[in-house]
Coordinates of C-alpha atoms in Angstrom, one line a residue:
M504 CA 17.2 -15.9 1.7
D505 CA 18.6 -17.8 -0.9
S506 CA 22.4 -16.7 -0.6
A507 CA 23.9 -19.4 -3.6
A508 CA 23.7 -17.7 -6.9
R509 CA 23.8 -14.2 -6.0
P510 CA 23.1 -12.0 -8.5
P511 CA 24.6 -8.9 -9.6
T512 CA 24.9 -6.3 -7.1
W513 CA 23.5 -4.0 -10.0
K514 CA 20.5 -6.6 -10.5
I515 CA 19.7 -6.3 -6.8
L516 CA 20.4 -2.3 -6.5
L517 CA 17.8 -1.7 -9.6
A518 CA 15.0 -4.3 -7.0
F519 CA 15.8 -2.2 -4.7
S520 CA 15.3 1.6 -6.8
I521 CA 11.1 -0.6 -8.1
I522 CA 10.4 -0.5 -5.1
Y523 CA 11.2 2.1 -3.4
F524 CA 10.4 4.6 -7.1
V525 CA 7.9 2.8 -8.4
W526 CA 5.4 2.1 -5.4
G527 CA 6.4 5.7 -4.3
S528 CA 5.6 6.8 -7.5
T529 CA 1.8 5.7 -7.8
F530 CA -0.5 7.8 -4.8
L531 CA 0.4 11.1 -7.8
A532 CA -0.7 7.7 -10.7
I533 CA -4.1 7.1 -8.3
R534 CA -4.1 11.3 -7.9
V535 CA -4.2 11.7 -12.1
G536 CA -6.3 9.5 -12.7
V537 CA -9.1 10.2 -10.3
R538 CA -9.6 13.3 -11.9
E539 CA -11.4 11.4 -15.3
V540 CA -12.4 8.4 -13.9
P541 CA -14.6 7.6 -10.8
P542 CA -12.3 6.4 -8.0
F543 CA -13.5 2.9 -7.1
L544 CA -14.1 2.4 -11.3
L545 CA -9.9 3.1 -11.0
A546 CA -9.4 0.5 -8.6
A547 CA -11.4 -1.9 -10.0
M548 CA -9.9 -2.1 -13.3
R549 CA -6.3 -1.7 -12.1
F550 CA -7.1 -4.9 -9.9
S551 CA -9.3 -6.4 -11.6
A552 CA -6.4 -6.7 -15.3
A553 CA -3.5 -6.8 -12.4
G554 CA -5.0 -9.6 -11.3
I555 CA -6.2 -11.4 -14.3
F556 CA -2.8 -11.1 -15.6
L557 CA -1.1 -12.9 -12.6
Y558 CA -3.8 -15.7 -12.4
V559 CA -3.4 -16.8 -16.0
W560 CA 0.8 -16.1 -15.5
M561 CA 0.7 -18.4 -12.8
R562 CA -1.6 -20.9 -13.6
L563 CA 1.0 -21.8 -17.2
K564 CA 4.2 -21.7 -14.9
G565 CA 2.3 -25.1 -13.2
T566 CA 1.1 -23.1 -10.2
A567 CA -2.3 -24.5 -8.7
A568 CA -5.8 -23.0 -8.3
P569 CA -6.6 -21.9 -5.6
T570 CA -8.7 -24.2 -3.1
S571 CA -12.0 -23.2 -2.8
R572 CA -10.7 -23.1 0.6
E573 CA -8.2 -21.0 -0.1
W574 CA -10.3 -18.2 -2.4
A575 CA -12.8 -18.1 0.9
S576 CA -9.4 -16.6 2.7
A577 CA -8.7 -15.1 -0.9
C578 CA -12.0 -12.7 -0.8
L579 CA -11.9 -12.0 2.5
M580 CA -9.0 -10.1 2.0
G581 CA -9.7 -8.7 -1.1
T582 CA -12.2 -7.5 1.5
L583 CA -10.4 -5.9 4.1
I584 CA -7.3 -4.9 1.2
F585 CA -9.5 -4.1 -2.4
L586 CA -12.0 -3.0 -1.6
I587 CA -11.8 -1.5 1.7
D588 CA -8.2 0.1 2.1
Y589 CA -7.7 0.4 -1.9
G590 CA -10.8 1.5 -2.0
C591 CA -10.8 4.5 1.1
I592 CA -7.0 5.6 -0.6
F593 CA -8.8 6.0 -4.6
W594 CA -11.7 7.9 -3.5
A595 CA -9.4 10.7 -0.7
E596 CA -7.2 11.1 -3.7
Q597 CA -9.5 13.3 -4.9
R598 CA -9.7 15.3 -1.3
V599 CA -6.3 14.9 -0.1
P600 CA -2.9 15.3 -1.8
S601 CA -0.5 12.1 -2.7
G602 CA 2.2 13.3 -0.5
I603 CA -0.2 13.2 2.8
T604 CA -2.1 10.1 1.9
A605 CA 1.8 8.6 1.6
V606 CA 2.6 9.7 4.9
V607 CA -0.3 8.5 6.6
L608 CA -0.1 5.7 5.4
A609 CA 3.2 5.1 6.3
T610 CA 2.1 4.3 10.1
I611 CA 0.6 1.2 8.8
P612 CA 3.4 -0.6 11.0
V613 CA 1.5 1.6 14.1
F614 CA -2.5 -0.4 14.3
I615 CA -0.5 -3.4 13.5
A616 CA 2.0 -2.3 16.9
L617 CA -1.0 -1.3 19.3
F618 CA -2.8 -4.5 17.0
E619 CA 0.0 -6.8 18.1
I620 CA -0.4 -4.9 22.1
M621 CA -3.8 -5.2 22.2
F622 CA -4.9 -8.2 21.1
L623 CA -2.9 -10.7 19.5
R624 CA -0.4 -10.2 23.3
T625 CA 2.5 -10.5 21.1
Q626 CA 3.9 -7.8 21.5
R627 CA 4.6 -5.7 24.5
L628 CA 4.5 -2.0 25.8
T629 CA 7.5 -1.1 26.8
P630 CA 9.0 2.7 26.9
R631 CA 10.5 2.9 24.0
L632 CA 7.2 1.0 21.5
G633 CA 5.0 3.7 23.5
T634 CA 7.2 6.2 22.0
A635 CA 7.3 5.4 19.4
L636 CA 3.5 4.2 18.5
L637 CA 2.5 8.3 20.9
I638 CA 4.9 10.2 17.6
G639 CA 3.2 7.9 14.4
V640 CA 0.5 9.5 16.4
G641 CA 1.5 12.1 16.9
G642 CA 2.5 12.6 13.1
V643 CA -1.5 11.8 12.1
I644 CA -2.1 14.4 13.7
V645 CA -0.2 16.9 12.7
L646 CA -1.2 16.3 8.9
V647 CA -4.6 16.1 9.8
N648 CA -5.3 19.4 12.4
R649 CA -7.0 21.6 10.8
S650 CA -6.6 24.4 13.0
V651 CA -3.1 23.7 12.9
S652 CA -1.7 24.1 10.1
L653 CA 1.5 25.9 9.5
G654 CA 0.8 28.4 7.4
E655 CA -0.6 25.4 4.8
V656 CA -3.8 24.4 3.5
P657 CA -5.7 22.5 5.4
V658 CA -6.7 18.2 4.3
D659 CA -9.7 17.0 4.1
R660 CA -11.2 15.9 7.1
W661 CA -13.3 13.7 5.2
G662 CA -10.4 12.4 2.7
A663 CA -7.7 12.5 6.2
L664 CA -10.5 9.7 7.6
A665 CA -10.9 7.5 4.6
I666 CA -6.7 7.2 5.0
V667 CA -7.1 6.7 8.3
V668 CA -9.5 3.9 8.1
A669 CA -7.6 2.5 5.4
A670 CA -4.8 2.1 7.0
V671 CA -6.4 0.3 10.1
C672 CA -7.8 -1.8 8.1
W673 CA -4.3 -2.6 5.7
S674 CA -3.4 -3.4 9.5
A675 CA -6.0 -5.0 10.3
A676 CA -5.6 -7.7 6.8
T677 CA -1.5 -7.9 8.1
I678 CA -3.2 -9.5 11.6
L679 CA -5.5 -11.0 10.1
S680 CA -3.7 -12.5 7.3
R681 CA -1.4 -15.3 10.5
K682 CA -4.7 -16.9 10.5
L683 CA -5.7 -17.7 7.9
T684 CA -5.4 -20.5 5.1
L685 CA -3.7 -18.6 2.1
P686 CA -2.3 -19.6 -1.3
A687 CA 1.4 -21.7 0.7
S688 CA 2.2 -18.7 -3.3
K689 CA 2.6 -15.8 -2.9
P690 CA 1.9 -14.8 -6.8
M691 CA -0.8 -16.5 -6.8
S692 CA -2.3 -15.4 -3.2
S693 CA -1.5 -11.8 -4.8
A694 CA -3.6 -12.6 -8.4
A695 CA -6.7 -14.1 -6.4
Q696 CA -7.1 -11.3 -4.0
M697 CA -6.3 -9.0 -5.9
S698 CA -8.9 -10.6 -8.6
A699 CA -11.8 -10.6 -5.6
G700 CA -10.6 -7.6 -4.9
G701 CA -11.6 -5.4 -8.2
L702 CA -14.8 -7.4 -9.1
Q703 CA -15.8 -6.2 -5.5
L704 CA -14.8 -2.9 -6.5
L705 CA -16.4 -3.2 -9.8
L706 CA -19.8 -4.5 -7.5
L707 CA -19.3 -1.4 -5.5
S708 CA -18.8 1.0 -8.1
A709 CA -21.5 -0.1 -10.5
I710 CA -24.1 -0.1 -7.2
S711 CA -22.2 3.2 -6.4
G712 CA -23.6 4.5 -9.4
E713 CA -20.2 5.6 -11.1
F714 CA -21.0 4.2 -14.3
K715 CA -24.5 7.8 -14.7
G716 CA -22.7 9.6 -16.7
F717 CA -19.1 8.4 -17.0
H718 CA -18.4 7.9 -20.8
F719 CA -14.7 6.7 -21.1
Q720 CA -13.8 7.6 -24.7
A721 CA -13.6 11.8 -22.8
V722 CA -10.9 10.0 -21.0
S723 CA -7.4 11.8 -21.6
R724 CA -4.3 10.1 -22.8
G725 CA -3.0 11.3 -18.9
A726 CA -5.1 9.4 -17.3
W727 CA -5.8 6.5 -19.4
F728 CA -1.1 6.9 -19.0
A729 CA -2.4 7.0 -15.1
L730 CA -4.3 4.2 -15.5
L731 CA -1.6 1.8 -17.3
Y732 CA 1.6 2.6 -14.8
L733 CA -0.9 1.9 -11.7
I734 CA -1.2 -1.5 -12.8
I735 CA 1.4 -2.9 -15.2
A736 CA 3.8 -0.5 -13.1
G737 CA 2.6 -0.4 -9.3
S738 CA 0.5 -3.9 -9.8
I739 CA 3.2 -6.2 -12.1
I740 CA 6.7 -5.2 -11.9
A741 CA 7.0 -3.5 -9.1
F742 CA 5.6 -6.3 -6.7
T743 CA 7.6 -8.9 -8.6
A744 CA 10.4 -7.1 -8.3
Y745 CA 9.6 -6.8 -4.1
L746 CA 9.2 -11.0 -4.4
W747 CA 12.4 -11.3 -6.1
L748 CA 14.2 -9.5 -3.8
L749 CA 12.3 -11.2 -1.0
H750 CA 15.2 -14.6 -2.5
Y751 CA 18.1 -12.5 -1.9
E752 CA 18.4 -10.1 0.7
S753 CA 16.6 -10.3 4.1
P754 CA 12.6 -8.8 5.1
T755 CA 13.8 -5.8 7.2
K756 CA 16.8 -4.8 4.5
V757 CA 13.4 -5.4 1.5
G758 CA 11.3 -3.4 4.6
T759 CA 12.8 0.0 4.2
Y760 CA 10.3 0.2 1.9
A761 CA 8.9 1.4 3.9
Y762 CA 9.9 4.2 5.5
V763 CA 11.8 5.4 1.4
N764 CA 7.9 5.2 -0.4
P765 CA 6.6 7.9 1.7
V766 CA 9.3 10.5 1.0
V767 CA 9.1 10.0 -2.8
A768 CA 5.4 10.3 -2.7
V769 CA 5.4 13.7 -1.4
A770 CA 8.4 14.4 -4.2
V771 CA 7.5 13.0 -7.0
G772 CA 4.3 15.1 -6.1
Y773 CA 5.8 19.1 -5.1
F774 CA 8.5 18.2 -8.2
F775 CA 5.1 16.6 -11.0
G776 CA 1.7 17.5 -9.0
N777 CA 2.1 20.8 -8.5
E778 CA 1.6 19.6 -4.4
A779 CA 2.7 22.0 -1.3
V780 CA 4.9 20.8 0.8
G781 CA 5.4 23.3 3.6
P782 CA 6.1 22.8 7.4
R783 CA 3.0 21.1 8.5
T784 CA 3.8 18.2 5.8
L785 CA 7.9 17.8 6.3
L786 CA 7.0 17.9 9.8
G787 CA 3.9 15.4 9.8
T788 CA 6.7 13.1 8.0
L789 CA 9.7 13.5 10.2
L790 CA 7.8 12.6 12.9
I791 CA 5.8 9.1 11.4
L792 CA 9.2 7.7 10.1
V793 CA 11.1 8.3 13.3
S794 CA 7.8 5.6 14.8
V795 CA 8.4 3.6 12.1
I796 CA 12.0 3.4 12.6
A797 CA 11.5 2.9 15.8
I798 CA 8.7 0.5 15.8
A799 CA 10.0 -1.5 13.0
T800 CA 13.7 -2.0 14.5
T801 CA 12.0 -2.6 18.2
P802 CA 12.9 -6.6 18.7
A803 CA 9.9 -8.4 19.6
R804 CA 9.0 -11.3 22.3
S805 CA 11.8 -13.1 19.7
G806 CA 14.4 -10.9 20.7
K807 CA 14.4 -9.8 16.5
P808 CA 13.0 -7.0 14.5
N809 CA 9.8 -6.1 13.9
A810 CA 10.0 -6.2 10.1
E811 CA 6.1 -8.0 9.9
A812 CA 5.4 -5.0 10.0
L813 CA 7.1 -3.0 7.1
S814 CA 5.9 -6.3 4.9
P815 CA 2.5 -4.4 2.2
V816 CA 0.0 -7.7 2.7
E817 CA 1.1 -9.9 -0.4
A818 CA 0.6 -6.9 -2.7
E819 CA 1.2 -3.5 -3.4

């Protein structure tokens, strides 16, 4: 963290606003896009375009290209994060409201903590952490349970399962990233992972037959705008703001986006996407946010808050 030559407060606040509200609103943009564009194709266009742009930009700035070993690691991360994780998210948002999608994905710190306890042994299961984990799992159950919907429309079972798979896969990728050899430059690492993942999504789109009967000229301006918003605002501007903030603020403070994004997503879905928000959504959101905050503020074995669980794996 660079405390020298600290920028004006308004720039710090603007950067926080971007990662809070832009990342929070991308869930509705995905839902708008997948109404007209096949999900894997939409995800492929988003991440291929953003990844290639970022790669070219970093090379022009003089950043070294990834080595063959780094490319291999980036391809593996691209599979986990973009092919599987985002593939599941884009597919699920055909069936599940954007707000609920964002809230369920907020459980990523829960799964990371579980992996650390069960496999890495880097986290101890204390009463506080155990309670937080149970609250988080309880929040997911509240959101996806079809028998107790508290007056709201039941969530699609397969869509909900796909989002849980996405959260688990992202968590596994977070753990695995600590063991892989990735480019030292985070933007270059992001560019390599997004490019690799975008190409894999394009291949999946072709294999799954998404090109059959799909006509680009039939896509509305609204759907194209959603895609541009995802590429430019979500994958380039917001990620740049995130990296910039890390130079001047602590990871714990920057990681507060994990608390805010689900709330923003629910509000944006309600006001702009005509998505219902009832007792079930509010209760599930509250439980998951309490769980995430408790986990993030639980000291790790080093005695410091467990902020790493809140950091995205190179790209959002």
